[in-house]
Tab-separated table of C-alpha atoms in Angstrom:
chain	number	residue	atom	x	y	z
A	26	UNK	CA	0.000	0.000	0.000
A	27	UNK	CA	1.442	3.365	-1.003
A	28	UNK	CA	1.387	6.375	1.289
A	29	UNK	CA	-0.012	9.395	-0.537
A	30	UNK	CA	0.441	12.824	0.998
A	31	UNK	CA	-1.840	15.176	-0.897
A	32	UNK	CA	-1.801	18.810	0.204
A	33	UNK	CA	-3.729	20.137	-2.776
A	34	UNK	CA	-5.611	23.327	-1.968
A	35	UNK	CA	-3.435	24.096	1.052
A	36	UNK	CA	-1.070	27.022	1.533
A	37	UNK	CA	2.402	26.601	3.039
A	38	UNK	CA	4.850	29.366	3.959
A	39	UNK	CA	8.562	28.550	4.148
A	40	UNK	CA	10.803	31.202	5.657
A	41	UNK	CA	14.287	31.340	4.174
A	42	UNK	CA	12.948	29.161	1.358
A	43	UNK	CA	15.081	30.624	-1.399
A	44	UNK	CA	17.862	28.026	-1.405
A	45	UNK	CA	19.399	25.046	0.383
A	46	UNK	CA	17.253	23.337	3.005
A	47	UNK	CA	14.478	25.915	2.661
A	48	UNK	CA	14.225	25.460	-1.101
A	49	UNK	CA	14.178	21.693	-0.623
A	50	UNK	CA	11.266	22.059	1.785
A	51	UNK	CA	9.418	24.380	-0.597
A	52	UNK	CA	9.850	21.922	-3.483
A	53	UNK	CA	8.520	19.054	-1.362
A	54	UNK	CA	5.338	21.014	-0.614
A	55	UNK	CA	4.980	21.863	-4.307
A	56	UNK	CA	5.277	18.172	-5.216
A	57	UNK	CA	2.571	17.416	-2.634
A	58	UNK	CA	0.231	19.837	-4.406
A	59	UNK	CA	0.315	22.785	-1.995
A	60	UNK	CA	0.557	26.422	-2.904
A	61	UNK	CA	3.879	27.666	-1.556
A	62	UNK	CA	5.052	31.121	-0.521
A	63	UNK	CA	8.720	31.630	0.341
A	64	UNK	CA	10.077	34.699	2.096
A	65	UNK	CA	13.533	36.092	2.799
A	66	UNK	CA	15.320	39.399	2.587
A	67	UNK	CA	16.706	38.560	-0.847
A	68	UNK	CA	15.040	36.818	-3.805
A	69	UNK	CA	16.262	33.397	-4.963
A	70	UNK	CA	18.970	33.259	-7.602
A	71	UNK	CA	16.569	31.186	-9.687
A	72	UNK	CA	12.862	30.338	-9.285
A	73	UNK	CA	12.067	27.575	-6.787
A	74	UNK	CA	10.027	25.073	-8.787
A	75	UNK	CA	8.886	21.451	-8.685
A	76	UNK	CA	6.238	19.332	-10.408
A	77	UNK	CA	5.755	22.041	-13.029
A	78	UNK	CA	4.807	24.643	-10.439
A	79	UNK	CA	6.647	27.436	-8.679
A	80	UNK	CA	6.813	28.989	-5.239
A	81	UNK	CA	5.900	32.655	-4.906
A	82	UNK	CA	8.540	34.879	-3.365
A	83	UNK	CA	7.822	37.773	-0.993
A	84	UNK	CA	10.630	39.923	0.424
A	85	UNK	CA	10.569	40.018	4.221
A	86	UNK	CA	12.952	40.800	7.060
A	87	UNK	CA	11.818	38.382	9.758
A	88	UNK	CA	13.433	40.494	12.495
A	89	UNK	CA	10.869	43.262	11.970
A	90	UNK	CA	7.680	42.303	13.875
A	91	UNK	CA	5.452	44.882	12.200
A	92	UNK	CA	6.516	43.716	8.749
A	93	UNK	CA	5.966	40.075	9.725
A	94	UNK	CA	2.439	40.753	11.004
A	95	UNK	CA	1.601	42.743	7.861
A	96	UNK	CA	2.921	39.892	5.711
A	97	UNK	CA	0.624	37.307	7.309
A	98	UNK	CA	-2.331	39.694	7.167
A	99	UNK	CA	-1.769	40.044	3.415
A	100	UNK	CA	-1.534	36.283	3.032
A	101	UNK	CA	-4.864	35.785	4.778
A	102	UNK	CA	-6.508	38.454	2.631
A	103	UNK	CA	-5.018	37.084	-0.604
A	104	UNK	CA	-5.364	33.327	-0.114
A	105	UNK	CA	-8.072	33.138	2.528
A	106	UNK	CA	-6.135	30.524	4.496
A	107	UNK	CA	-2.793	29.411	5.922
A	108	UNK	CA	-2.249	25.726	6.538
A	109	UNK	CA	1.428	25.380	7.390
A	110	UNK	CA	4.277	27.633	8.465
A	111	UNK	CA	7.812	26.246	8.268
A	112	UNK	CA	10.233	28.321	10.351
A	113	UNK	CA	13.380	27.477	8.432
A	114	UNK	CA	15.271	30.786	8.206
A	115	UNK	CA	18.349	30.946	10.375
A	116	UNK	CA	22.063	30.386	10.605
A	117	UNK	CA	25.262	31.611	12.195
A	118	UNK	CA	28.924	32.268	11.523
A	119	UNK	CA	31.502	30.087	13.279
A	120	UNK	CA	32.892	32.169	16.144
A	121	UNK	CA	34.093	31.179	19.608
A	122	UNK	CA	32.204	32.978	22.355
A	123	UNK	CA	35.046	35.330	23.226
A	124	UNK	CA	35.733	36.338	19.634
A	125	UNK	CA	32.707	38.618	19.238
A	126	UNK	CA	30.711	40.789	21.611
A	127	UNK	CA	27.384	39.993	23.239
A	128	UNK	CA	25.433	42.142	20.778
A	129	UNK	CA	26.528	39.944	17.880
A	130	UNK	CA	25.536	36.810	19.759
A	131	UNK	CA	22.185	38.432	20.549
A	132	UNK	CA	21.577	38.985	16.843
A	133	UNK	CA	22.112	35.268	16.220
A	134	UNK	CA	19.559	34.462	18.931
A	135	UNK	CA	17.146	37.019	17.466
A	136	UNK	CA	17.277	35.404	14.028
A	137	UNK	CA	17.099	31.795	15.201
A	138	UNK	CA	14.637	32.094	18.114
A	139	UNK	CA	12.805	35.416	18.257
A	140	UNK	CA	12.081	35.585	14.524
A	141	UNK	CA	10.380	32.149	14.505
A	142	UNK	CA	8.397	33.215	17.584
A	143	UNK	CA	7.217	36.381	15.833
A	144	UNK	CA	6.264	34.502	12.667
A	145	UNK	CA	4.483	31.749	14.593
A	146	UNK	CA	2.410	34.232	16.588
A	147	UNK	CA	1.329	35.984	13.391
A	148	UNK	CA	0.524	32.686	11.697
A	149	UNK	CA	-1.454	31.507	14.715
A	150	UNK	CA	-3.788	34.494	14.420
A	151	UNK	CA	-4.748	33.223	10.968
A	152	UNK	CA	-4.803	29.488	11.736
A	153	UNK	CA	-6.848	29.656	14.921
A	154	UNK	CA	-9.807	31.085	13.001
A	155	UNK	CA	-9.850	28.222	10.502
A	156	UNK	CA	-12.040	25.155	11.094
A	157	UNK	CA	-9.128	22.871	10.211
A	158	UNK	CA	-6.582	24.882	12.175
A	159	UNK	CA	-3.029	24.558	10.919
A	160	UNK	CA	0.490	23.326	11.514
A	161	UNK	CA	3.717	25.069	12.546
A	162	UNK	CA	7.085	23.407	11.960
A	163	UNK	CA	10.342	24.525	13.552
A	164	UNK	CA	13.608	23.613	11.837
A	165	UNK	CA	15.909	22.783	14.716
A	166	UNK	CA	19.431	21.379	14.889
A	167	UNK	CA	21.471	18.836	16.795
A	168	UNK	CA	23.449	21.920	17.904
A	169	UNK	CA	20.591	22.506	20.342
A	170	UNK	CA	20.870	19.048	21.877
A	171	UNK	CA	24.505	19.086	23.052
A	172	UNK	CA	27.430	21.510	23.479
A	173	UNK	CA	28.043	23.575	20.368
A	174	UNK	CA	31.447	25.278	20.645
A	175	UNK	CA	31.953	27.864	17.946
A	176	UNK	CA	28.205	28.222	17.459
A	177	UNK	CA	27.118	28.522	21.089
A	178	UNK	CA	24.478	31.228	20.627
A	179	UNK	CA	23.032	29.312	17.695
A	180	UNK	CA	22.892	26.104	19.722
A	181	UNK	CA	21.228	27.916	22.616
A	182	UNK	CA	18.665	29.430	20.252
A	183	UNK	CA	17.882	26.053	18.699
A	184	UNK	CA	17.468	24.491	22.139
A	185	UNK	CA	15.079	27.281	23.026
A	186	UNK	CA	13.218	26.843	19.742
A	187	UNK	CA	12.508	23.190	20.495
A	188	UNK	CA	11.226	24.037	23.973
A	189	UNK	CA	9.160	26.891	22.560
A	190	UNK	CA	7.519	24.515	20.098
A	191	UNK	CA	6.474	22.176	22.903
A	192	UNK	CA	4.875	25.014	24.836
A	193	UNK	CA	3.088	26.257	21.730
A	194	UNK	CA	1.792	22.742	21.100
A	195	UNK	CA	0.163	22.697	24.539
A	196	UNK	CA	-1.215	26.234	24.458
A	197	UNK	CA	-2.524	26.060	20.889
A	198	UNK	CA	-3.979	22.539	20.957
A	199	UNK	CA	-6.054	21.139	19.480
A	200	UNK	CA	-6.519	23.708	16.708
A	201	UNK	CA	-2.840	24.206	15.766
A	202	UNK	CA	-0.178	21.493	15.835
A	203	UNK	CA	3.465	22.466	16.464
A	204	UNK	CA	6.447	20.166	15.888
A	205	UNK	CA	10.228	20.385	15.484
A	206	UNK	CA	12.572	18.698	13.034
A	207	UNK	CA	16.024	18.265	14.577
A	208	UNK	CA	18.499	18.286	11.705
A	209	UNK	CA	22.049	17.077	11.438
A	210	UNK	CA	24.321	17.834	8.502
A	211	UNK	CA	22.596	18.596	5.205
A	212	UNK	CA	24.220	18.796	1.789
A	213	UNK	CA	23.484	22.163	0.169
A	214	UNK	CA	25.166	24.512	-2.272
A	215	UNK	CA	27.158	25.878	0.680
A	216	UNK	CA	28.578	22.508	1.749
A	217	UNK	CA	31.861	22.935	-0.115
A	218	UNK	CA	32.557	26.150	1.813
A	219	UNK	CA	32.500	24.265	5.102
A	220	UNK	CA	33.478	20.677	4.324
A	221	UNK	CA	35.819	21.089	1.323
A	222	UNK	CA	35.729	19.241	-1.994
A	223	UNK	CA	33.778	16.068	-2.788
A	224	UNK	CA	36.306	13.968	-0.898
A	225	UNK	CA	35.920	16.188	2.169
A	226	UNK	CA	32.136	16.067	1.987
A	227	UNK	CA	32.275	12.278	1.671
A	228	UNK	CA	34.653	12.009	4.629
A	229	UNK	CA	32.360	14.128	6.791
A	230	UNK	CA	29.349	12.099	5.635
A	231	UNK	CA	31.137	8.892	6.606
A	232	UNK	CA	31.048	9.991	10.247
A	233	UNK	CA	27.247	9.785	10.194
A	234	UNK	CA	25.762	6.323	10.846
A	235	UNK	CA	23.730	6.653	7.627
A	236	UNK	CA	27.023	7.149	5.773
A	237	UNK	CA	26.225	10.478	4.130
A	238	UNK	CA	24.809	13.949	4.574
A	239	UNK	CA	21.069	14.463	4.234
A	240	UNK	CA	19.602	15.905	1.052
A	241	UNK	CA	17.289	18.950	1.272
A	242	UNK	CA	14.531	16.910	-0.386
A	243	UNK	CA	14.609	14.447	2.517
A	244	UNK	CA	14.071	17.260	4.994
A	245	UNK	CA	11.211	18.467	2.821
A	246	UNK	CA	9.547	15.051	2.773
A	247	UNK	CA	9.628	14.929	6.584
A	248	UNK	CA	8.027	18.389	6.711
A	249	UNK	CA	5.250	17.352	4.333
A	250	UNK	CA	4.468	14.328	6.504
A	251	UNK	CA	4.236	16.405	9.690
A	252	UNK	CA	2.032	18.950	7.921
A	253	UNK	CA	-0.321	16.296	6.541
A	254	UNK	CA	-3.371	14.597	8.005
A	255	UNK	CA	-1.254	11.455	8.413
A	256	UNK	CA	0.357	13.242	11.367
A	257	UNK	CA	-2.919	14.535	12.801
A	258	UNK	CA	-2.089	13.173	16.277
A	259	UNK	CA	1.527	14.343	16.236
A	260	UNK	CA	2.124	17.600	18.087
A	261	UNK	CA	4.749	18.769	20.547
A	262	UNK	CA	7.121	16.221	19.022
A	263	UNK	CA	10.751	16.442	17.934
A	264	UNK	CA	11.572	14.367	14.855
A	265	UNK	CA	15.278	13.531	14.593
A	266	UNK	CA	16.321	13.818	10.949
A	267	UNK	CA	20.056	13.328	11.406
A	268	UNK	CA	20.967	9.998	9.851
A	269	UNK	CA	21.513	8.329	13.199
A	270	UNK	CA	23.275	11.211	14.915
A	271	UNK	CA	26.948	11.614	15.694
A	272	UNK	CA	29.302	8.756	16.424
A	273	UNK	CA	30.617	9.162	20.024
A	274	UNK	CA	34.222	10.368	19.891
A	275	UNK	CA	35.332	7.957	22.618
A	276	UNK	CA	34.637	4.987	20.348
A	277	UNK	CA	37.445	6.095	18.048
A	278	UNK	CA	39.668	7.408	20.830
A	279	UNK	CA	39.755	4.170	22.827
A	280	UNK	CA	41.858	2.032	20.468
A	281	UNK	CA	44.109	0.248	22.959
A	282	UNK	CA	42.298	-3.097	22.948
A	283	UNK	CA	40.702	-2.900	19.535
A	284	UNK	CA	41.797	-4.963	16.530
A	285	UNK	CA	43.904	-2.999	14.060
A	286	UNK	CA	41.265	-3.430	11.360
A	287	UNK	CA	38.733	-1.599	13.517
A	288	UNK	CA	40.904	1.440	14.204
A	289	UNK	CA	40.270	4.751	12.432
A	290	UNK	CA	42.046	5.189	9.108
A	291	UNK	CA	41.967	7.737	6.319
A	292	UNK	CA	39.142	5.745	4.772
A	293	UNK	CA	37.266	5.531	8.085
A	294	UNK	CA	37.595	9.007	9.655
A	295	UNK	CA	37.147	9.670	13.313
A	296	UNK	CA	34.049	11.442	14.520
A	297	UNK	CA	33.586	14.831	12.916
A	298	UNK	CA	34.640	17.441	15.452
A	299	UNK	CA	33.432	21.013	15.670
A	300	UNK	CA	35.424	22.582	12.849
A	301	UNK	CA	32.077	23.420	11.246
A	302	UNK	CA	28.463	23.608	12.369
A	303	UNK	CA	26.194	20.577	11.904
A	304	UNK	CA	24.307	22.331	9.167
A	305	UNK	CA	26.237	24.669	6.856
A	306	UNK	CA	26.614	27.989	8.637
A	307	UNK	CA	26.214	31.342	6.962
A	308	UNK	CA	28.489	34.336	7.064
A	309	UNK	CA	25.743	36.892	7.630
A	310	UNK	CA	23.645	36.195	10.748
A	311	UNK	CA	21.275	38.968	9.725
A	312	UNK	CA	20.110	37.313	6.528
A	313	UNK	CA	17.245	34.804	6.793
A	314	UNK	CA	18.625	31.829	4.920
A	315	UNK	CA	18.629	28.102	5.230
A	316	UNK	CA	19.977	26.348	8.321
């Protein structure tokens, strides 16, 4: 029996949906039949399309509450509904805590935690008036589940985002469902900037139990499921989309009593350390882009 996820007639909004993970999510909703609106400060380099249809782009700075509220008011007036909001926009540069001042860290938190809160509140005002309610999805990160040196403010924001989603799920039930996708490393057009050439990307992917980085389309498929009626009883949940997580470093460090064949080699790299964030980071923490 095949599992069909048909979102025809529904409207989905994907923040930071112009490229990378966000574009992959937008394309998944298009393939499922939904109308899709993507928003970011800058337009996509090329139209985001799938299944012969395209997402509609609206410029928006998610750090401006008045602009965010006006955006969702226009959506409601134009489309008459809002079925799913995907809070995908976010990111961070790689900086140790002492390398930049508190104001810069605060801007990372604002983009990755406060902006999704603002967007979710505005979306809720539309969804709560609909008979079928709606769904809010937070794009989280494994950075929020354990120490995240070099991206500490980002990790703290993502931890807060997951907790925020659980509180929203309780307060807004049963009309609006709220869930989080906890992502690991995802292969995007920025991957080479952080992991090197194809050999470097493959070596990093080999540290994941699944043996590779995720593809944006796979993140999108998980979002479509959580937004669909097939997940009607799923709310306040955190779905781990990380290929099995990170191999514990001690397994490769403790080699004293292990057979030589089992020890780390160039073809079997040790656990990926913190030289880069779990999802490709961005150089401009002010720009709403993919995680």
